[in-house]
Every structure is written in C-alpha cells, then in structure tokens.
PDB file of C-alpha atoms and ligand atoms in Angstrom:
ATOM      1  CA  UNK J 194     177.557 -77.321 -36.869  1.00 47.00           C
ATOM      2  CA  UNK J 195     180.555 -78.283 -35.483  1.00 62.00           C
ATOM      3  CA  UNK J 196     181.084 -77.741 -31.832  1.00 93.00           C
ATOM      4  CA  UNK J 197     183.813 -77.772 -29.556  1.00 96.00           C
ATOM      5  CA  UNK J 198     185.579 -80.600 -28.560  1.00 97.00           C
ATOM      6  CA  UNK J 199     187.462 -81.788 -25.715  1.00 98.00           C
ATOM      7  CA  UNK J 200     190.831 -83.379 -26.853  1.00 97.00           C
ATOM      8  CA  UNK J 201     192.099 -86.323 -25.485  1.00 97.00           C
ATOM      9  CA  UNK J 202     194.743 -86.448 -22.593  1.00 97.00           C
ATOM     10  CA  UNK J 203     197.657 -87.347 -24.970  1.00 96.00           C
ATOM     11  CA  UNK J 204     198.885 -89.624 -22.536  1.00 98.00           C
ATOM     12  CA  UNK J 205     197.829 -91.648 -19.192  1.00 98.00           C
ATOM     13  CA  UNK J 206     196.618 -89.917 -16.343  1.00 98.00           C
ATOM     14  CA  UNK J 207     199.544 -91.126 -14.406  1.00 98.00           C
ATOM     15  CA  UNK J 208     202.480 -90.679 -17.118  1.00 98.00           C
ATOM     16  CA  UNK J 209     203.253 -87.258 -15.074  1.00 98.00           C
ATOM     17  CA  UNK J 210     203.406 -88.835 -11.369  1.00 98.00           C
ATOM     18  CA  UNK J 211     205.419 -88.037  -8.733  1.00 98.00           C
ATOM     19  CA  UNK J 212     205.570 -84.222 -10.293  1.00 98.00           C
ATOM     20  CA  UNK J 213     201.676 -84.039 -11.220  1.00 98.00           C
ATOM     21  CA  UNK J 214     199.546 -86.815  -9.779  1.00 98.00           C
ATOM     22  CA  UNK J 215     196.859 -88.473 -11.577  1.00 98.00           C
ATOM     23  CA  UNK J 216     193.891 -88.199  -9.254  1.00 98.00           C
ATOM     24  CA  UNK J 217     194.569 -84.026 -10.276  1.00 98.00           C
ATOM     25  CA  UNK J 218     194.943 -85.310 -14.038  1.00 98.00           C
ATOM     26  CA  UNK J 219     192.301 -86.431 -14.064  1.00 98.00           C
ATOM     27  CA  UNK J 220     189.907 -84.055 -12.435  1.00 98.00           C
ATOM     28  CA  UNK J 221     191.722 -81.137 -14.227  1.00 98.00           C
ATOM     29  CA  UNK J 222     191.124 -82.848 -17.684  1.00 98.00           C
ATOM     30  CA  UNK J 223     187.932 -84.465 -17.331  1.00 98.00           C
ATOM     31  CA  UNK J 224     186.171 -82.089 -15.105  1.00 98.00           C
ATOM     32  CA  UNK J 225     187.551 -78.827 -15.304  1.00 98.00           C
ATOM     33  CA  UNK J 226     188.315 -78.736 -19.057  1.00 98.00           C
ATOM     34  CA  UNK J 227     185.418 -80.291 -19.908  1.00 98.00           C
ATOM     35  CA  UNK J 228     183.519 -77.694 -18.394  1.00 98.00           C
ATOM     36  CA  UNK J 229     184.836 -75.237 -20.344  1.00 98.00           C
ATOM     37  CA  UNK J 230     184.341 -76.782 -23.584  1.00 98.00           C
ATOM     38  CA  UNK J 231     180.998 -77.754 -22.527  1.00 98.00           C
ATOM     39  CA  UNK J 232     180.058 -73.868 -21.775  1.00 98.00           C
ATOM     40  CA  UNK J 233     181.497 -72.595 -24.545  1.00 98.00           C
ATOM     41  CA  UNK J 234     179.382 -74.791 -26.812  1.00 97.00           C
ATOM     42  CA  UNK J 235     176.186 -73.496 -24.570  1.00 97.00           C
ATOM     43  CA  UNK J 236     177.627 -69.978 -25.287  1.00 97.00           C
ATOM     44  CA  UNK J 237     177.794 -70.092 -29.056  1.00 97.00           C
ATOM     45  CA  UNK J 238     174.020 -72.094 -29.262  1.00 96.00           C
ATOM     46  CA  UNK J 239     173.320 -68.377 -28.418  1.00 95.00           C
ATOM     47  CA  UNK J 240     174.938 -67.091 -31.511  1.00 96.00           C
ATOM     48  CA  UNK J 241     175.080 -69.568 -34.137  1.00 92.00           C
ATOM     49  CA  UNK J 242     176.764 -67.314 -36.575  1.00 93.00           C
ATOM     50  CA  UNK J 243     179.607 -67.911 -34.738  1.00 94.00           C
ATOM     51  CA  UNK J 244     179.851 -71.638 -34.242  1.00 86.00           C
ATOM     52  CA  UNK J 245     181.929 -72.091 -37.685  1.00 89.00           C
ATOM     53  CA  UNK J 246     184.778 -69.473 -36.637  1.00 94.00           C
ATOM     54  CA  UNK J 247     188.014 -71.183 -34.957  1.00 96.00           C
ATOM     55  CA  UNK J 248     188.794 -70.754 -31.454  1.00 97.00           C
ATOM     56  CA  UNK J 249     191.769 -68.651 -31.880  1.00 97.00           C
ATOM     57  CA  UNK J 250     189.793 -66.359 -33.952  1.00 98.00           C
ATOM     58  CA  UNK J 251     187.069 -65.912 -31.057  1.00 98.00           C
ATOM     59  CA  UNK J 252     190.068 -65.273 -28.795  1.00 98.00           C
ATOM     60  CA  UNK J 253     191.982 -62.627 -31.103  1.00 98.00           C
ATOM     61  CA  UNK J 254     188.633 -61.056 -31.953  1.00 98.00           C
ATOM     62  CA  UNK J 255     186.669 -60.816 -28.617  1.00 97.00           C
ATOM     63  CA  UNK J 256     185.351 -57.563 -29.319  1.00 96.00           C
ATOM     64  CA  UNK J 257     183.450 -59.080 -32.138  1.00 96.00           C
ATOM     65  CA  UNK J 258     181.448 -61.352 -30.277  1.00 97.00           C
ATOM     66  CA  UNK J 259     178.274 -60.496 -29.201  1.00 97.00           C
ATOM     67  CA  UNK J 260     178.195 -58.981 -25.914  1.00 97.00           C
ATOM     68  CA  UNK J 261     175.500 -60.977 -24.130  1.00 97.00           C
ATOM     69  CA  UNK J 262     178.394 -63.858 -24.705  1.00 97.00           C
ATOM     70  CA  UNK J 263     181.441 -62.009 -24.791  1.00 98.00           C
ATOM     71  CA  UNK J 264     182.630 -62.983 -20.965  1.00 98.00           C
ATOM     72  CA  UNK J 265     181.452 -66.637 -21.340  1.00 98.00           C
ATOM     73  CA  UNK J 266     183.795 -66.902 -24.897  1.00 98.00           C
ATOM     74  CA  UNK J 267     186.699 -64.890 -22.772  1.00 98.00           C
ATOM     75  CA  UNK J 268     186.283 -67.204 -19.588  1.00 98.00           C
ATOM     76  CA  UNK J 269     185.550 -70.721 -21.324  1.00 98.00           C
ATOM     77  CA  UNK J 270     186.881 -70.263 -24.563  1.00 98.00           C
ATOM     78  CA  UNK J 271     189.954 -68.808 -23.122  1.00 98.00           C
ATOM     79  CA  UNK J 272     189.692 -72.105 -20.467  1.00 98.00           C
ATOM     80  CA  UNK J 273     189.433 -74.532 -23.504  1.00 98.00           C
ATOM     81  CA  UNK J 274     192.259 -72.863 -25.714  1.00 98.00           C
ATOM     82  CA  UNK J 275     194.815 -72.604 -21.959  1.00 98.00           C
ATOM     83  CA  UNK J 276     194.294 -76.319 -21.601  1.00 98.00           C
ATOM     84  CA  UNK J 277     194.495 -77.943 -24.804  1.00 98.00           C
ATOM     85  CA  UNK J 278     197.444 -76.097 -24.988  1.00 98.00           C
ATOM     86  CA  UNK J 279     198.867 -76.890 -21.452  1.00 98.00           C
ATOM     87  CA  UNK J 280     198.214 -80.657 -21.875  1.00 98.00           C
ATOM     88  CA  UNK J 281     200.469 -80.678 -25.065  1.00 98.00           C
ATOM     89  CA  UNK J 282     203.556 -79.043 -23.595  1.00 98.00           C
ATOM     90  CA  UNK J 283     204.155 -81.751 -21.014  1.00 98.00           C
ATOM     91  CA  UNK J 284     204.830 -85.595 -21.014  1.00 98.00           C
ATOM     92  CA  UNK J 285     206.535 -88.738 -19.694  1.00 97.00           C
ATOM     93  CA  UNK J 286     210.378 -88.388 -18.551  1.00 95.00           C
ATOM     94  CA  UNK J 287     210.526 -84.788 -20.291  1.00 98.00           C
ATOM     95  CA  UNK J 288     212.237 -81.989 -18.990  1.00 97.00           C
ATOM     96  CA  UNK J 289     215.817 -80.544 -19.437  1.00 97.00           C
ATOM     97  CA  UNK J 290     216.382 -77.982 -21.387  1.00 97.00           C
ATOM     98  CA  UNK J 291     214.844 -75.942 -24.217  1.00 97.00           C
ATOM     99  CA  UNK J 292     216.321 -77.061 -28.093  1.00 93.00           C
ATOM    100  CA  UNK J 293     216.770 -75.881 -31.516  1.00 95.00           C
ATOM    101  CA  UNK J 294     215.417 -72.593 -32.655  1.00 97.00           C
ATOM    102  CA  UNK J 295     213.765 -71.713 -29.611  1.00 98.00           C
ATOM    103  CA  UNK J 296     216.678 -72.795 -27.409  1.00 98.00           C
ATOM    104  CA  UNK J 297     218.722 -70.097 -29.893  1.00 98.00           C
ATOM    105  CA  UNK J 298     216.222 -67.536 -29.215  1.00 98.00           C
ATOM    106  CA  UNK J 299     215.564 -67.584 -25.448  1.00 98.00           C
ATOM    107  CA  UNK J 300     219.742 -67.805 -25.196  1.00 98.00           C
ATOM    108  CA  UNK J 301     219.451 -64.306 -27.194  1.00 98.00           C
ATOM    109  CA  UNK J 302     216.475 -62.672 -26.132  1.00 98.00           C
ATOM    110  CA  UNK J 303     216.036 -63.956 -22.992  1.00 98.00           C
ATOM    111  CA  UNK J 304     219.854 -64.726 -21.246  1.00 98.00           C
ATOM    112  CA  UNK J 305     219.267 -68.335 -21.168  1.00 98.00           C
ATOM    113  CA  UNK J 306     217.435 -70.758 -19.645  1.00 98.00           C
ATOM    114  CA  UNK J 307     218.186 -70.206 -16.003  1.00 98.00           C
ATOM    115  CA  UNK J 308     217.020 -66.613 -16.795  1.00 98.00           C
ATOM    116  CA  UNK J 309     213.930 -67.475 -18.353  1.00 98.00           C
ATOM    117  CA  UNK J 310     213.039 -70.136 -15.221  1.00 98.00           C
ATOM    118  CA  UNK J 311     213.836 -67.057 -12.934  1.00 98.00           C
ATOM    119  CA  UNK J 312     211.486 -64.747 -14.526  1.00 98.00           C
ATOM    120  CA  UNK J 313     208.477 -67.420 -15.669  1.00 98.00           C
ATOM    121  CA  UNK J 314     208.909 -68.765 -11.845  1.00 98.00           C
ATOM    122  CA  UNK J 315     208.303 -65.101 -10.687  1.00 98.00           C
ATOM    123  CA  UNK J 316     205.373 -64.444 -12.898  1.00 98.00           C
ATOM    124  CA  UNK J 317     203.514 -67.915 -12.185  1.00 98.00           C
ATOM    125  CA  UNK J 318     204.032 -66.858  -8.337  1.00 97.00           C
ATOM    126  CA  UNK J 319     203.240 -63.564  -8.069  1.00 97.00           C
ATOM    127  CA  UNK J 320     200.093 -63.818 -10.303  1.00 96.00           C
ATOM    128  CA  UNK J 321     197.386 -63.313  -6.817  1.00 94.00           C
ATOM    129  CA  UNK J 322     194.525 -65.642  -6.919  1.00 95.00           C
ATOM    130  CA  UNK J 323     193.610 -67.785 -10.386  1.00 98.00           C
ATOM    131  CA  UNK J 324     195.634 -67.657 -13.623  1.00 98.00           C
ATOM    132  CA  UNK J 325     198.249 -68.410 -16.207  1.00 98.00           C
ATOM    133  CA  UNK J 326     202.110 -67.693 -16.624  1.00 98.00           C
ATOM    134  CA  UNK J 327     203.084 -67.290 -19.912  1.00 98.00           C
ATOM    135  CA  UNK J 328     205.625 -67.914 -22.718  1.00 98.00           C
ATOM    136  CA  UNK J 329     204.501 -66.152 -25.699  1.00 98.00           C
ATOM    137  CA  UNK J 330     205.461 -64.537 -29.008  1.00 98.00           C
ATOM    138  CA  UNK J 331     204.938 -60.650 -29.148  1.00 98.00           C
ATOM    139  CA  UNK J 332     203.246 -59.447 -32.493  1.00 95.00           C
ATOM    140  CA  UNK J 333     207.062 -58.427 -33.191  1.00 95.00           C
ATOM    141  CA  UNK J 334     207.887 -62.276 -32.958  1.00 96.00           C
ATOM    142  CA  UNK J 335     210.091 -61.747 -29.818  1.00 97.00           C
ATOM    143  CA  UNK J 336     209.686 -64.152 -26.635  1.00 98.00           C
ATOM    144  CA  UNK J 337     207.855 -62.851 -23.658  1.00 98.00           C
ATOM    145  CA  UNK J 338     206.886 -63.827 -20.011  1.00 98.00           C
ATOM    146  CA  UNK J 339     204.143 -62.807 -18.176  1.00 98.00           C
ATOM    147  CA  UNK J 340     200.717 -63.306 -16.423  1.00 98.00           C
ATOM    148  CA  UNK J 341     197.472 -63.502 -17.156  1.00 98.00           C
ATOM    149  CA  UNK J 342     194.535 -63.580 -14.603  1.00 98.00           C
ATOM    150  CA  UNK J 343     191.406 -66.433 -14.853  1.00 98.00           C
ATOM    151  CA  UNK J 344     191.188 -67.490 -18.120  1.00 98.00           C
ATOM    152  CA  UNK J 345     192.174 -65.031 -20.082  1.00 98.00           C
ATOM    153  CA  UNK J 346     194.447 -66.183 -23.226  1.00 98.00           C
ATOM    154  CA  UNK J 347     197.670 -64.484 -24.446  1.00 98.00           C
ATOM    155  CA  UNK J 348     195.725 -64.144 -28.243  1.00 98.00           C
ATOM    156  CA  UNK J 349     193.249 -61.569 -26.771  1.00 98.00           C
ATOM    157  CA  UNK J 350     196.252 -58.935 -26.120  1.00 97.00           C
ATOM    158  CA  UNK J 351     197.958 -59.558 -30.040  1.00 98.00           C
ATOM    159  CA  UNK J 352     200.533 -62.385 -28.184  1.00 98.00           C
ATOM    160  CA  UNK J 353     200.535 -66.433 -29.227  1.00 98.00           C
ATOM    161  CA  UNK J 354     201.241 -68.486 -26.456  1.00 98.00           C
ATOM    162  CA  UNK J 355     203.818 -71.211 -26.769  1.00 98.00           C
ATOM    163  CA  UNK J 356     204.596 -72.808 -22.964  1.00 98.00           C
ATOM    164  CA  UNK J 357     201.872 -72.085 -20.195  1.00 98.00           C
ATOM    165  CA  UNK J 358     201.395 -72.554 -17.076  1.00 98.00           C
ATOM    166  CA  UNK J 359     198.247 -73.299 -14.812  1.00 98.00           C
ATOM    167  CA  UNK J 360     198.479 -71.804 -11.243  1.00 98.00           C
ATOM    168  CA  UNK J 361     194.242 -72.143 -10.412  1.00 98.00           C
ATOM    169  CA  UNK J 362     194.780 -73.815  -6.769  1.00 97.00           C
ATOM    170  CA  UNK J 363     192.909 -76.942  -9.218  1.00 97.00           C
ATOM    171  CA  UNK J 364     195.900 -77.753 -11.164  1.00 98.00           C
ATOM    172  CA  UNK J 365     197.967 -78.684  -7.898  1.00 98.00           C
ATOM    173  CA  UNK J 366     195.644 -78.163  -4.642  1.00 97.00           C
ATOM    174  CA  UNK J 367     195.598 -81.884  -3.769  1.00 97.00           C
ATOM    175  CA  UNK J 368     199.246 -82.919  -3.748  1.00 97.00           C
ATOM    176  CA  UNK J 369     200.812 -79.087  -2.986  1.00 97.00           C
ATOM    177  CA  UNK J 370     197.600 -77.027  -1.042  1.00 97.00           C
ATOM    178  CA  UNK J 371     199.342 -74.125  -0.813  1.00 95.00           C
ATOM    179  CA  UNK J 372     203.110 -74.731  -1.988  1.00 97.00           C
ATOM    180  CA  UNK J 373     202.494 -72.906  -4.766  1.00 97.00           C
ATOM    181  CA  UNK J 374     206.575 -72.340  -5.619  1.00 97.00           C
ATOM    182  CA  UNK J 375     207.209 -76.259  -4.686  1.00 98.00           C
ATOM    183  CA  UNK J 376     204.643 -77.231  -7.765  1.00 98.00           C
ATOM    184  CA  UNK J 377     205.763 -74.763 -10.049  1.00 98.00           C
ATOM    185  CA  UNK J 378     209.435 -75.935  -9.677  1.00 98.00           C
ATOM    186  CA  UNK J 379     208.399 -79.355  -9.894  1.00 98.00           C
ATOM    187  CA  UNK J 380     206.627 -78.548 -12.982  1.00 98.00           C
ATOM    188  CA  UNK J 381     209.842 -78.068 -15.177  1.00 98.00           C
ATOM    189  CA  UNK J 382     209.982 -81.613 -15.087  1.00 98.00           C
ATOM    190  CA  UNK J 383     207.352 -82.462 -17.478  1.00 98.00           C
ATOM    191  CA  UNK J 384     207.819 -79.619 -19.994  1.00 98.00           C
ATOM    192  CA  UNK J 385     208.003 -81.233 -23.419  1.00 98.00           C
ATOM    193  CA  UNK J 386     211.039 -78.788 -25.491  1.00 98.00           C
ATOM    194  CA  UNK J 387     210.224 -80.715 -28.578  1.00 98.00           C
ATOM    195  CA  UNK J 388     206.477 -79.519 -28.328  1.00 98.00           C
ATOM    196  CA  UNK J 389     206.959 -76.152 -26.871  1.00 98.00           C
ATOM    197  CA  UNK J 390     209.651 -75.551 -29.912  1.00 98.00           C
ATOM    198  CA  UNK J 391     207.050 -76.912 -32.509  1.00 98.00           C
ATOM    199  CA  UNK J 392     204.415 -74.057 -30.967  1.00 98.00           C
ATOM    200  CA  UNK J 393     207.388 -71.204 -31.594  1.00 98.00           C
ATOM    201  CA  UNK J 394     208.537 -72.693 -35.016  1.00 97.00           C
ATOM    202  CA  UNK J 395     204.248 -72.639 -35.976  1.00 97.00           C
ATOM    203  CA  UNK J 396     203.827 -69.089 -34.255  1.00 97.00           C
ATOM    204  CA  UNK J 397     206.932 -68.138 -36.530  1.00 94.00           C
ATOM    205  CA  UNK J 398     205.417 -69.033 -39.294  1.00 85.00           C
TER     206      UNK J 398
HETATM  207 MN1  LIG G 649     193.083 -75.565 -15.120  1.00 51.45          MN
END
C-alpha cells in the first residue's frame, strides 16, 4: 500500500535566513510535518480502503471518510497537504512581485499587488490562535483571500489553494514570539511567483 510521504525540504534549511531561520526550518519540516504525515498514515491503517485514494481527494471528500477517522484525515491530512504546499511556494533570493497569468489576474480581480498584500496581511493577522491565510481559486476560477483555522485545507470548502501561509506560533515563535505582523511582512520575501503561478496555471487547468 502506498503510504504517505514526507517530501523533501526543496532546499537547505538555511536558504530562507535572515527572513525564516533554519533552527524553525528545520523543526517545522522535520518535526511538525512529519508528524502529520506520520498520523495520517496511523489514521488510514484504520481504514485500508482508503490508503490508495490521493490526498486531495481525502481533503475534497471528507465527508466520505469514515467517521472514527474523519478529524484525524481533516487535522493531519489537511497538516500534510498545507505544508507540502507551503514549502514549495518559497525559496532563495525570491520575492518581488507576482508574474505572468497570475500577475494579469490579481491586477484584475484583485487591484494589484499592493491590494492583495493588504488584504492577505489582514487575513494572516486577524486569523485568532492557529491557522492558514490563503490564496486560492474559487470553484468559479476567480482568486480569493482568506483564513482558515488549524489545519483545515482550502479543498474541503470547493477552493484550491495556490500561495499559503502558516501563522501556528511554530512557523515563527523562535525568531518573532509574538510579532506576528513583523514575520508575516518579512515573509513576502521568500514567496516564489514562478511556483505560486505554476499552482494557478495547474488549478486552471
Ligand atoms: Mn506548520
């Protein structure tokens, strides 16, 4: 059967320092995310007529998992699908400013980039306690920001995700504690365009 995996860190631990520093890298990748993959796998021993159906499909289709392992699929699934997606939208000396079709659409749908920072920096703040801001595509295709609490993924409520970002207190506790606003703004730093445009161009089909 094949169980779920933990995929590598596509770069160092340190390739995000001074915005993200490695010691949290690397806790947040091998610890935390491992976690989840590792009790999602102990979830799905439980119902093995699951363990051949894709992540994403577990996440669209909660309501079809069993109950006795709905919550652990919502919570750890969701916590495997957030990351691997998280660790792909950053890397070394990124940044600047969103490109090609997606830079079109967020200039159309959104007001521009400035506009979008305003309103993804407002979700990823206000969201109280543990979660997610989001960038995702609506089922009509059309770019929206919001929140999500815990682990809870964007594909549960119809949406695909496409830029994320963590705001547990583990993602930035050791080099921000509380500064909350000062790591998401440093955050911008690392967002990969290229990647984040590949997720809209593949969620566009
Ligand atoms: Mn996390």
């Amino acid at each position: 059967m094949s169980a779920h995996v933990l995929p590598s860190l596509p770069y160092a631990f340190d390739a995000l320092e001074p915005y993200i520093d490695a010691r949290t890298m690397e806790i947040h990748h091998g610890k935390h995310h491992a976690t989840y993959v590792a009790k999602l796998n102990e979830a799905l021993d439980k119902a093995p007529e699951l363990k051949g159906r894709e992540l994403k499909t577990l996440l669209q289709q909660l309501g079809s998992v069993p109950e006795a392992i709905r919550g652990a699929v919502r919570n750890h699934g969701g916590g495997h699908a957030n990351h691997s997606l998280f660790w792909g939208i950053m890397g070394k000396g990124k940044g600047g400013e969103p490109v090609g079709q997606l830079g079109a659409a967020i200039k159309q749908e959104i007001g521009g980039f400035a506009a979008l920072r305003e309103k993804f920096n407002a979700a990823a703040t206000a969201q109280f306690g543990s979660g997610w801001a989001w960038l995702s595509l609506d089922q009509g295709g059309r770019l929206v920001i919001h929140a999500l609490p815990n682990q809870d993924s964007p594909l549960s409520e119809g949406k695909t995700p496409i830029l994320g970002l963590d705001v547990w207190e583990h993602a930035y506790y050791l080099k921000y504690q509380n500064r909350r606003p000062e790591y998401i703004e440093a955050w911008w730093s690392v967002v990969d365009w290229e990647a984040v445009e590949a997720n809209y161009r593949a969620a566009r089909g």
